[in-house]
Coordinates of C-alpha atoms in Angstrom, one line a residue:
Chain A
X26 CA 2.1 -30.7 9.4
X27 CA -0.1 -33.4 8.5
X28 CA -3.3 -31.8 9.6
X29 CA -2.5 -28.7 7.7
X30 CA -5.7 -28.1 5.0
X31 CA -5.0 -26.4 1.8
X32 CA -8.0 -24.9 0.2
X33 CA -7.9 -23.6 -3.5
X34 CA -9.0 -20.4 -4.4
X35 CA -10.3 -20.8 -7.3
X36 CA -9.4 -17.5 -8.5
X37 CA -5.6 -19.2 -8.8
X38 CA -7.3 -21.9 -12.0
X39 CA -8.7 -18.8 -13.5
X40 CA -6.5 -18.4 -16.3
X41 CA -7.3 -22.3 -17.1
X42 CA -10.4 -23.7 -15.8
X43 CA -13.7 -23.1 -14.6
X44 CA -15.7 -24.4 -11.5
X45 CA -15.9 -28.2 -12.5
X46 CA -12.8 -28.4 -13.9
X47 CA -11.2 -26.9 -11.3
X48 CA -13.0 -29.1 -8.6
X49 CA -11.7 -32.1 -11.1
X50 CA -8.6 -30.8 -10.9
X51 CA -8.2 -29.9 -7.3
X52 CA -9.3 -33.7 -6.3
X53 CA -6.8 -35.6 -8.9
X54 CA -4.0 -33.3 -6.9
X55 CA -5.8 -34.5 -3.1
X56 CA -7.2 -30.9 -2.5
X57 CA -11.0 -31.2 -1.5
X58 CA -11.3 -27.4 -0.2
X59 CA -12.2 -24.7 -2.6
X60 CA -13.1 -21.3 -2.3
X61 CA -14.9 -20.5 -6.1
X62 CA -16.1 -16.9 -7.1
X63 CA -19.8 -16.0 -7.7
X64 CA -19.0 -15.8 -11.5
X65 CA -17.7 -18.7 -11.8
X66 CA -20.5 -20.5 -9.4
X67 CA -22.9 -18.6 -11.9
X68 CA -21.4 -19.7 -15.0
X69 CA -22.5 -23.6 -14.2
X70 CA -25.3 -22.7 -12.5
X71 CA -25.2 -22.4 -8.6
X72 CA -28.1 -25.9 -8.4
X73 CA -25.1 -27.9 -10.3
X74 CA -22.4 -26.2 -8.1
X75 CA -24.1 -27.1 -5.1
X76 CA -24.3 -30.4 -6.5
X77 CA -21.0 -30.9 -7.5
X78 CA -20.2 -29.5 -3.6
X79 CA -22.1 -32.0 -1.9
X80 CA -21.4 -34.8 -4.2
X81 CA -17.7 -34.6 -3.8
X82 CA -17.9 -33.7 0.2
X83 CA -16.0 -30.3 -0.8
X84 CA -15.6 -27.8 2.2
X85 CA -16.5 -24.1 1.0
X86 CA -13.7 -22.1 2.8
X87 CA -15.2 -19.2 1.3
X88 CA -17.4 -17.4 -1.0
X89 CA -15.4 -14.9 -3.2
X90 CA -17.6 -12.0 -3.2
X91 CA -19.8 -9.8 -1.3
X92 CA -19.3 -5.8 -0.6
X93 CA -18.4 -3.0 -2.4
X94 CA -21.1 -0.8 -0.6
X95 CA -19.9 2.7 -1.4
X96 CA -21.9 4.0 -4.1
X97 CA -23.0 7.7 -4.7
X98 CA -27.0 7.9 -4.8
X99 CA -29.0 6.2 -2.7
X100 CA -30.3 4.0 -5.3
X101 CA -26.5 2.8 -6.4
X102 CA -25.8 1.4 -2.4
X103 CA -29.7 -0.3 -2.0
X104 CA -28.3 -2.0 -5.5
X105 CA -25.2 -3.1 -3.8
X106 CA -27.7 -4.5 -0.9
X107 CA -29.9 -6.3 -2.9
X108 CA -26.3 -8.1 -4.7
X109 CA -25.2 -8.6 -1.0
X110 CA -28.2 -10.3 0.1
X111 CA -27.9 -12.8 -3.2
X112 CA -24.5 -13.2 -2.2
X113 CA -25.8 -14.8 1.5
X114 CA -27.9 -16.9 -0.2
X115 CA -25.6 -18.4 -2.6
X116 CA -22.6 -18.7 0.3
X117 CA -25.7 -20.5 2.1
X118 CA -26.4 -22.8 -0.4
X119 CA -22.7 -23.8 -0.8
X120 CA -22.0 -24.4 2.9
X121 CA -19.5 -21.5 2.8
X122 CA -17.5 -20.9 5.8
X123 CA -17.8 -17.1 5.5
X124 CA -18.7 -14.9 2.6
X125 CA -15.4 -13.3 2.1
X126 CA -16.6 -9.1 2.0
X127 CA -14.1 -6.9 -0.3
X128 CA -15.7 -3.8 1.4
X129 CA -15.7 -1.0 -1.8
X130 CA -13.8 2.1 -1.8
X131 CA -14.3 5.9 -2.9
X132 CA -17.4 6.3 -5.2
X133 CA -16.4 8.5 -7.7
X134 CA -16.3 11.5 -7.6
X135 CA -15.5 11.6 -4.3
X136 CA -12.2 11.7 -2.0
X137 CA -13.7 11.7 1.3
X138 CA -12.4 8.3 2.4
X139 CA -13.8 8.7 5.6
X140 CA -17.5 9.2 4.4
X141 CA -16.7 5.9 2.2
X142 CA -15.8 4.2 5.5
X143 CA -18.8 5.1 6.9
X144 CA -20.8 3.7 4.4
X145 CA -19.4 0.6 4.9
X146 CA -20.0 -0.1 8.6
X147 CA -23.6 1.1 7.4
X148 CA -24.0 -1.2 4.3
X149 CA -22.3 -4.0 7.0
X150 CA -24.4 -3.2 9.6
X151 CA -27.8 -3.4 6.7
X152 CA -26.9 -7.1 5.7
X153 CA -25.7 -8.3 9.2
X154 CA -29.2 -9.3 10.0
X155 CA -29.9 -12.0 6.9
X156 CA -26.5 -13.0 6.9
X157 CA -27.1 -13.9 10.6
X158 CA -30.5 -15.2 10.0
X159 CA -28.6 -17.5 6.9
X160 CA -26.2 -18.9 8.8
X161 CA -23.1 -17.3 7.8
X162 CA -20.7 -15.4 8.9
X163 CA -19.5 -12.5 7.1
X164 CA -15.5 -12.2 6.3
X165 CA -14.4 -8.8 6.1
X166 CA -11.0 -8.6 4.1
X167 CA -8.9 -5.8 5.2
X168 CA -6.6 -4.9 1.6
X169 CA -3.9 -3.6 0.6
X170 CA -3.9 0.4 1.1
X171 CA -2.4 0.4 -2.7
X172 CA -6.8 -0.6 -3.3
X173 CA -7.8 2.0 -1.0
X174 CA -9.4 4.3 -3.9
X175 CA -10.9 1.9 -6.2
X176 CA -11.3 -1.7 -4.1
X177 CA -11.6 -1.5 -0.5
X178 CA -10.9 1.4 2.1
X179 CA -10.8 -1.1 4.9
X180 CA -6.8 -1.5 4.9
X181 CA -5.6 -2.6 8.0
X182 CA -5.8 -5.5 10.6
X183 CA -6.8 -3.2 13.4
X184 CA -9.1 -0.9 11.4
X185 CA -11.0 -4.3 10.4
X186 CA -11.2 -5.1 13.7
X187 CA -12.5 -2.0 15.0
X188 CA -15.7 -2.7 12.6
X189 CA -16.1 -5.7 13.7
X190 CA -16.4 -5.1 17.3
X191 CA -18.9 -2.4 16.2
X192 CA -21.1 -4.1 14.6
X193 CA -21.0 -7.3 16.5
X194 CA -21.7 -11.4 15.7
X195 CA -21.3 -12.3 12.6
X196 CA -18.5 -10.3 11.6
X197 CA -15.2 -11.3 11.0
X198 CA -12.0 -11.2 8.9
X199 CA -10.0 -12.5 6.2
X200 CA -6.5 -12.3 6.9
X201 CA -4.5 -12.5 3.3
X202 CA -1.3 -12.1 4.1
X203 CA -0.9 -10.0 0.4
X204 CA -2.7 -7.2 1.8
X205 CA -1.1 -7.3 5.7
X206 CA 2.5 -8.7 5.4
X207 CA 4.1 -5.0 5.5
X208 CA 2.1 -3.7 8.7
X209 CA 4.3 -2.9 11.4
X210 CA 1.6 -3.4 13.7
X211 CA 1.0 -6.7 12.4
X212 CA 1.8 -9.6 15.1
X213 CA -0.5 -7.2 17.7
X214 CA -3.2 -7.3 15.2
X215 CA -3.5 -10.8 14.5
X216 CA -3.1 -11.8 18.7
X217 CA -5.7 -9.1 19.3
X218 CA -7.7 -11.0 16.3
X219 CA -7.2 -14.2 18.3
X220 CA -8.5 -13.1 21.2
X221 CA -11.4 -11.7 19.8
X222 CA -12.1 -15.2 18.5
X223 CA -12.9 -13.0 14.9
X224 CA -10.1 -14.5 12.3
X225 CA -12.7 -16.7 9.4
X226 CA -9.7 -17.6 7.1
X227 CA -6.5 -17.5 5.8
X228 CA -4.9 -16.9 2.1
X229 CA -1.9 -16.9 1.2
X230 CA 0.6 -16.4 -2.2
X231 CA 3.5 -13.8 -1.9
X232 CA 4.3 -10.6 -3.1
X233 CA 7.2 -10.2 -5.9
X234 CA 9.7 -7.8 -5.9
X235 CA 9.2 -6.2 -8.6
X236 CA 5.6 -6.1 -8.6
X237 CA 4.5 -5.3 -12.0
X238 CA 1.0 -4.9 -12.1
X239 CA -1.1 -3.7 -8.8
X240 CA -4.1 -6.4 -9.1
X241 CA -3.0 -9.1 -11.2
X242 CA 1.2 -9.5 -10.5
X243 CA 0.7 -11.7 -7.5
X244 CA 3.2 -14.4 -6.8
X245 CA 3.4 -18.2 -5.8
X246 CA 4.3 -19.0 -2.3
X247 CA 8.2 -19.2 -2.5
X248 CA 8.8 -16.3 -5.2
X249 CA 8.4 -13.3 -3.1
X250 CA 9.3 -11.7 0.2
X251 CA 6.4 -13.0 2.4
X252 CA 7.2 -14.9 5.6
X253 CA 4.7 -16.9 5.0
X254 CA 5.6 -19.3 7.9
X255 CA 5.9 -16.3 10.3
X256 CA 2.9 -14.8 10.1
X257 CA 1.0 -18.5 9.7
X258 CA 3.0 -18.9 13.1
X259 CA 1.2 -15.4 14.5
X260 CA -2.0 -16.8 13.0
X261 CA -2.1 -20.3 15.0
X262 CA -0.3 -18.6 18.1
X263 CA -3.6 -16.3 17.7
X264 CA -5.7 -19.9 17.8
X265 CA -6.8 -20.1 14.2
X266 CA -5.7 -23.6 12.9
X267 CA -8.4 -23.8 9.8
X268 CA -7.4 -23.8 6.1
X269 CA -4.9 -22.0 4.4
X270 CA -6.5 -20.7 1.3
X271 CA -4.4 -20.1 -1.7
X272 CA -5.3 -16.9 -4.3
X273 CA -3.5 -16.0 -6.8
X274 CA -4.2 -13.4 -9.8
X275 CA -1.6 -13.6 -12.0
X276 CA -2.4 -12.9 -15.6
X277 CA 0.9 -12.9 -17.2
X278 CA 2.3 -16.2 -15.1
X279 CA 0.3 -18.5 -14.0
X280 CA -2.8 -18.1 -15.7
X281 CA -0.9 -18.7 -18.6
X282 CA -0.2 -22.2 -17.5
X283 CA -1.9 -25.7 -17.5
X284 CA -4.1 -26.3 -14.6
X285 CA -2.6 -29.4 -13.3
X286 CA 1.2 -27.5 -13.3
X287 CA -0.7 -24.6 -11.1
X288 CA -1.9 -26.8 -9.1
X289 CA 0.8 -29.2 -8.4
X290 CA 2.9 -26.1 -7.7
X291 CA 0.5 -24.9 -5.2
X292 CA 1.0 -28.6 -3.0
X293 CA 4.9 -28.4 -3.6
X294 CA 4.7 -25.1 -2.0
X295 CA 2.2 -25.4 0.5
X296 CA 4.6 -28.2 1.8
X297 CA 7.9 -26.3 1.3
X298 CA 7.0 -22.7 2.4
X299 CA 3.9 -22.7 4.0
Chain B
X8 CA -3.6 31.6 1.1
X9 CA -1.2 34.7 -0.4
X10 CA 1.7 33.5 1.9
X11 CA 1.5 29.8 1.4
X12 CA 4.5 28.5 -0.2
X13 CA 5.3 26.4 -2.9
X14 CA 8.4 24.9 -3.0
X15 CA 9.5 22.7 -6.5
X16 CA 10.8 18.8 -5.7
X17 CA 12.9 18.6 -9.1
X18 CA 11.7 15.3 -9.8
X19 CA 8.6 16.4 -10.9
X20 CA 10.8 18.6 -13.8
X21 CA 13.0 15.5 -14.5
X22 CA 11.8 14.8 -17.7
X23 CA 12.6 18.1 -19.3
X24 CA 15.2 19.7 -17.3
X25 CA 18.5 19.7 -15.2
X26 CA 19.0 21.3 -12.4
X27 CA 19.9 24.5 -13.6
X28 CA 17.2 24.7 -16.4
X29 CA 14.6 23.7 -13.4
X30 CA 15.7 26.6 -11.4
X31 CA 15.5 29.1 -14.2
X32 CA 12.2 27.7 -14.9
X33 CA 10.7 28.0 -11.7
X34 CA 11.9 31.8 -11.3
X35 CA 9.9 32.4 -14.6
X36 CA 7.0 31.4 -12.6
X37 CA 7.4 32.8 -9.5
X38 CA 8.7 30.1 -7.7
X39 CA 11.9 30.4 -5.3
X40 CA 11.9 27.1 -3.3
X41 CA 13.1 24.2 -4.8
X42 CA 14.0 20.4 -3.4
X43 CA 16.5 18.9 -6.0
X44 CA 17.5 14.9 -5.9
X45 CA 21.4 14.5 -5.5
X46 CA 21.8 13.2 -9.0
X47 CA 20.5 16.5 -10.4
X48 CA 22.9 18.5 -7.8
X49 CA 25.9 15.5 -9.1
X50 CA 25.5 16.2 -12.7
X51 CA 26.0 19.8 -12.3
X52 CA 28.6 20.2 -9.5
X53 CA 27.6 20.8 -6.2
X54 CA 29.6 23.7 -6.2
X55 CA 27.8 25.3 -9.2
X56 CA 24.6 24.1 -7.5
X57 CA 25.3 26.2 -4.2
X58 CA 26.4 28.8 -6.5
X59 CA 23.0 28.6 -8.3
X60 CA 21.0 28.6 -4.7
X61 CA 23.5 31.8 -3.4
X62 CA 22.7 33.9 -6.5
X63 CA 19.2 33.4 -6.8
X64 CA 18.7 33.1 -2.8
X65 CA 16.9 30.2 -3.3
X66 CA 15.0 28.2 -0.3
X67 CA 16.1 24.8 -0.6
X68 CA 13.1 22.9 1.2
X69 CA 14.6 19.2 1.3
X70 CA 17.5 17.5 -0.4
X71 CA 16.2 14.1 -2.0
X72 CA 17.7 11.7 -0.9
X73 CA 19.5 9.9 1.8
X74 CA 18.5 6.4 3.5
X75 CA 18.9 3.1 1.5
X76 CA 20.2 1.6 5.3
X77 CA 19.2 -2.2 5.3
X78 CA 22.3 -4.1 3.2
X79 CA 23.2 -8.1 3.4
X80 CA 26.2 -8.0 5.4
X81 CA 28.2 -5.3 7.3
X82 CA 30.0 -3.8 4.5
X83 CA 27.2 -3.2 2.5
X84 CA 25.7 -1.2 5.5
X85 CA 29.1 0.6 6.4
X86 CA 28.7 1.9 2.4
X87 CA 25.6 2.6 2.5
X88 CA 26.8 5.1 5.6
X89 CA 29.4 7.1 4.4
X90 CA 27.1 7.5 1.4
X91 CA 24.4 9.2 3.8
X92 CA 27.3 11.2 5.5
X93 CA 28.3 12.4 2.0
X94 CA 24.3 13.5 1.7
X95 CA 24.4 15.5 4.9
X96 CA 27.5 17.5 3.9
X97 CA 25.6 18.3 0.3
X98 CA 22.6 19.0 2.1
X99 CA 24.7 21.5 4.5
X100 CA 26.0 23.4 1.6
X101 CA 23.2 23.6 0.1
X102 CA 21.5 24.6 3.1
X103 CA 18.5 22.6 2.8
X104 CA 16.1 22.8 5.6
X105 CA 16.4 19.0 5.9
X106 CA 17.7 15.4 4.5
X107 CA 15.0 13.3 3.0
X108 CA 15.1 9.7 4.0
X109 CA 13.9 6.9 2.2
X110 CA 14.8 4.0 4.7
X111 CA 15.4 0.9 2.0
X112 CA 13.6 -2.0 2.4
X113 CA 14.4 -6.0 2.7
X114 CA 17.8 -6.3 1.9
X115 CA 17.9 -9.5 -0.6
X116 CA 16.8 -12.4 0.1
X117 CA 16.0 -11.5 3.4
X118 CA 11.7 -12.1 4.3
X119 CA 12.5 -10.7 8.0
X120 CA 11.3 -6.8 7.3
X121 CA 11.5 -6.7 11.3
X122 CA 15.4 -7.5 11.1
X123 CA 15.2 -4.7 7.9
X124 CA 13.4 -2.2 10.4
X125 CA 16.0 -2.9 13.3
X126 CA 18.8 -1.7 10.4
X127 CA 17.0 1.3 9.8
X128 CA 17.2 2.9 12.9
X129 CA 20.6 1.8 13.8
X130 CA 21.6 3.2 10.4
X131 CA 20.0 6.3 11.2
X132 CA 21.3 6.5 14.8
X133 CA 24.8 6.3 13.2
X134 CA 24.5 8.9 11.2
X135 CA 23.0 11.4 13.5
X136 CA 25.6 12.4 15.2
X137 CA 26.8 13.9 12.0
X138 CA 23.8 14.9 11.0
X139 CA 23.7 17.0 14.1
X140 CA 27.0 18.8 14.1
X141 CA 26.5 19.7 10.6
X142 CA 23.0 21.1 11.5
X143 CA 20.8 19.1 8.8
X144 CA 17.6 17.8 10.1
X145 CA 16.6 14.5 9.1
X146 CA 13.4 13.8 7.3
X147 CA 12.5 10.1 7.8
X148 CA 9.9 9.8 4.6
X149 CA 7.5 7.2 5.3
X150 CA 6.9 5.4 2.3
X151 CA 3.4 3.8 0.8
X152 CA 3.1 0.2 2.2
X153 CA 3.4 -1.1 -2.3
X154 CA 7.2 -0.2 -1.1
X155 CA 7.7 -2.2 1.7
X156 CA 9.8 -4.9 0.1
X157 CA 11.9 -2.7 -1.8
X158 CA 11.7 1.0 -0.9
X159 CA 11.3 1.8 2.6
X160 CA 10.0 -0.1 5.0
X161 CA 9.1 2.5 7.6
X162 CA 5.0 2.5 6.3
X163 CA 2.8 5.0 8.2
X164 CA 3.7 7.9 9.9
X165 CA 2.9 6.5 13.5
X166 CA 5.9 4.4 12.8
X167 CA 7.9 6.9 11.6
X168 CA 7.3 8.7 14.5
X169 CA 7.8 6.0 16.9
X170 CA 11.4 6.0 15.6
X171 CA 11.7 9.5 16.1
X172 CA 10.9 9.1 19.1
X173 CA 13.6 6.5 19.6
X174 CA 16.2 8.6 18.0
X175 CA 15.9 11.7 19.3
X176 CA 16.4 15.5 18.5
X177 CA 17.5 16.2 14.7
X178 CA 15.0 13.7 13.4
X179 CA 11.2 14.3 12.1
X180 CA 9.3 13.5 9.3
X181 CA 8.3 14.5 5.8
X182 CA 4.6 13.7 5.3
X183 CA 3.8 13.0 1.3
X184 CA 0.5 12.6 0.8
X185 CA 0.8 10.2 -1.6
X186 CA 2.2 7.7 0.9
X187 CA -0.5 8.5 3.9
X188 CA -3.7 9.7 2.4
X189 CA -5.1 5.9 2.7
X190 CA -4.2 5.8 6.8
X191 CA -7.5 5.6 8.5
X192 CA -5.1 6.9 11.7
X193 CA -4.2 9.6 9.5
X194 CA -5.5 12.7 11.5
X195 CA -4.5 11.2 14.8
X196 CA -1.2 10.8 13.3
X197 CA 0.0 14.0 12.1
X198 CA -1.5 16.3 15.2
X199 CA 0.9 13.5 16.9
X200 CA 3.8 14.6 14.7
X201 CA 2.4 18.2 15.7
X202 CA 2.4 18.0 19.2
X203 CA 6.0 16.2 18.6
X204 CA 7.1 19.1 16.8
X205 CA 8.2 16.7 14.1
X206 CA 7.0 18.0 11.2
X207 CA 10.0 18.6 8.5
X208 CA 8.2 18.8 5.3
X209 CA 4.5 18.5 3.7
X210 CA 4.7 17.1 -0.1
X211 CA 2.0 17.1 -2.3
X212 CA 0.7 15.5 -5.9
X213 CA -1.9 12.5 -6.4
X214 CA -3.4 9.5 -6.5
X215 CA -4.4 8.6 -9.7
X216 CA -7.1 5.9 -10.9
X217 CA -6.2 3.9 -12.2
X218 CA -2.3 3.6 -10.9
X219 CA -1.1 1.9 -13.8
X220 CA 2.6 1.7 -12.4
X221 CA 3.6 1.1 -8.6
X222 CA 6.5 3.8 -8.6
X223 CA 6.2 6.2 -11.9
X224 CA 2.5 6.9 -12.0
X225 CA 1.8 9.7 -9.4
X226 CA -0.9 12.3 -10.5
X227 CA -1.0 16.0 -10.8
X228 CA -3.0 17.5 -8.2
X229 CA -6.6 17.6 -8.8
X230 CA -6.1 14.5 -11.2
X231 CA -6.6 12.0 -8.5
X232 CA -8.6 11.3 -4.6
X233 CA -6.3 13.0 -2.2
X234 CA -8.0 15.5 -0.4
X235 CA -5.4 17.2 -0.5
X236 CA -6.7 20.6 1.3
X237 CA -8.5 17.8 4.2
X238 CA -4.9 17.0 4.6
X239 CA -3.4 20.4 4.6
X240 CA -6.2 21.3 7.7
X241 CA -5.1 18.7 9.4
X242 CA -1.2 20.0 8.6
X243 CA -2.2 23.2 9.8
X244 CA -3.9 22.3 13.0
X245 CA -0.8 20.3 13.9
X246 CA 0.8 23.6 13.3
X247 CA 3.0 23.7 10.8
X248 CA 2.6 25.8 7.9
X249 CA 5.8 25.3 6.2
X250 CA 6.1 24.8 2.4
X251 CA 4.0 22.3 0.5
X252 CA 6.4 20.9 -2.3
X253 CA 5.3 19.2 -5.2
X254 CA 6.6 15.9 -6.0
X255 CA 5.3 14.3 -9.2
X256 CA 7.0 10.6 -10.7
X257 CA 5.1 11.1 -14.0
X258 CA 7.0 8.8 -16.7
X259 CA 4.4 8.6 -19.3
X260 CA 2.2 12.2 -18.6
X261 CA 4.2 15.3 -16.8
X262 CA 8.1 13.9 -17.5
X263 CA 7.0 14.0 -21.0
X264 CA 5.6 17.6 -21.4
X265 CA 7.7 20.7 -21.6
X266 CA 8.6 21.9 -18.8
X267 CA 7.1 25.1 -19.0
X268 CA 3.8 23.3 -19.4
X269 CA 4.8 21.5 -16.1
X270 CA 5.3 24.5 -13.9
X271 CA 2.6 26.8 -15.1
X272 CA -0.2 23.4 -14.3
X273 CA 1.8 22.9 -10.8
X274 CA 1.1 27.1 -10.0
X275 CA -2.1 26.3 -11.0
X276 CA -2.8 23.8 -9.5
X277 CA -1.6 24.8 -6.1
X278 CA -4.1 27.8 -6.4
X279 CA -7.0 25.7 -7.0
X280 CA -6.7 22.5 -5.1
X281 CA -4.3 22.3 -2.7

């Protein structure tokens, strides 16, 4: 268990800190891998994030996020481009791992999900080539269908997959086990990941019964129904041994509480349940 | 389109009326098919109910609900039986053109929704012997993956139909639109459940955006992103061209209207969008 990395989505200090508190945080707790989000990287600046990256040795498991391609003129999905590209650049500058992709879903007005999906694997396909040329590799995040309308119409393991083999290096996923945990097809999914060598990381926090909000009710590891030590089993049988990446929105629980109690409460239950 | 047919899921009139005060309200709008949930049918006798159906020669498309299998030890599962034996016999009298299951979910504090899933379909395999004699088809109701934990956790309609398969004759499926719209193996699935002959019943309403509550939220059709008339062609080319029946959990919006208002937007609705 010792080898076991636990890297801190920042997204779980939100309610408390920002990017260098939360690094000062993280490291008084023993955690030296982060995964911030690009508003929190641009309110210091991303020069004094980088710095405060390389200073402290930090790994980047992730950059939180690039995507949301779907857009209903022409001019709306070269926007989302141009932000995409921006996105490389800063995940480059960091050392990011991946740049974690939360892919978009219908662009209103419409309710073709399928045209949405299409746009996608084309807006994919459009940034694959500087993403490549930057040196990192692009995480797609299969979520929850319960996002499908308004977040992401990627929603499964498989249907991930399927984009990545279409669109080819580069390309992997994110497997949160928030968004997956319920698939019946789940344990196939994550092998088949595995064999595809394709899984980029892997966050974790549980889902609470009742769940009272559909974005921001997430739960700590320990409070919900998750397996969490199941599906990290499927995960490593797959090959994938990297970090475990905590993210949590919760903005009636824990983002109510002190930084330090967050984030001791993350290593208890990374060692208890993880 | 003159000889589609709308059939009334009583849940979407809960707010305003009983079971008889639904019927009478439907018949003032032209409306003979109904789907009631046994509570309705319980708080007004089910004798007076099949009285109500006799008179007015109502079709009763679906009885809502049996299922609720998984339970924490064997008595809580042998209860949760001759509950669903009860349902078949109300659904028989009522002849209802099938029983609606919603499986049930993790049984507390079980995480092992496998385990969950292995009680579902030995719960169902018990019960289908009775289900049979008594002539009431079973509708296994896949549920939207947000219920996994605590509703159903039979989650897209390849599963369902896996289990069918399993199971045997006297089971199919009831395909809600809410639960499946997201499926990117959607059209694949139901011409499965078509060339299966599995298709039991075909419920409609919406998805709204935002959702604003997992279970009480659904939309009025036309409100939301379902394509819902994509997803009646692909109904249709699977071949069945059976009722569509409305079912709307509207706690804040349509269970607080009259519901006069209710049914007249529900005709209306049917004509223009679904």
């Amino acid at each position: 268990m010792s080898d076991r990395v636990l890297s801190m989505n920042l997204a779980t200090t939100r309610g408390a800190w920002g990017f260098a508190e939360a690094v000062d945080g993280c490291l008084r707790h023993g955690i030296s891998a982060i995964s911030p989000w690009r508003d929190q990287v641009e309110a210091i600046g991303l020069r004094e994030a980088v710095r405060i990256v390389e200073t402290n040795r930090l790994r980047v498991t992730g950059l939180c996020r690039g995507g949301m391609f779907p857009a209903d003129s022409q001019a709306g999905r070269q926007k989302s481009l141009d932000d995409n590209r921006r996105a490389v650049d800063e995940a480059a500058a960091l050392h990011a791992d991946c740049l974690v992709l939360v892919v978009g879903g219908l662009p209103r007005p419409s309710k073709d999900i399928a045209e949405a999906r299409k746009m996608v694997a084309d807006g994919i396909a459009a940034m694959l080539p500087h993403a490549r040329a930057s040196g990192v590799p692009l995480a797609i995040e299969p979520l929850h269908p319960m996002y499908a309308a308004d977040r992401a119409c990627v929603n499964t393991l498989d249907q991930a997959l399927d984009l990545c083999e279409k669109l080819g290096e580069g390309v992997g996923v994110a497997i949160d086990v928030y968004h997956v945990w319920w698939d019946p097809r789940l344990k196939e999914a994550v092998a088949r990941a595995g064999r595809l060598n394709l899984i980029l990381a892997h966050h974790i926090c549980d889902w609470l019964v009742p769940t009272r909000d559909l974005l921001l009710d997430r739960g700590m590891m320990g409070d919900g129904v998750i397996d969490l030590r199941a599906i990290r089993g499927m995960i490593e049988t797959a090959g994938y041994f990297g970090p475990q990446e905590v993210e949590i929105f919760s903005r009636d629980d824990w983002w109510k509480r002190p930084g330090d109690e967050v984030v001791k409460t993350v290593v208890e239950r990374f060692n208890s349940f993880c």
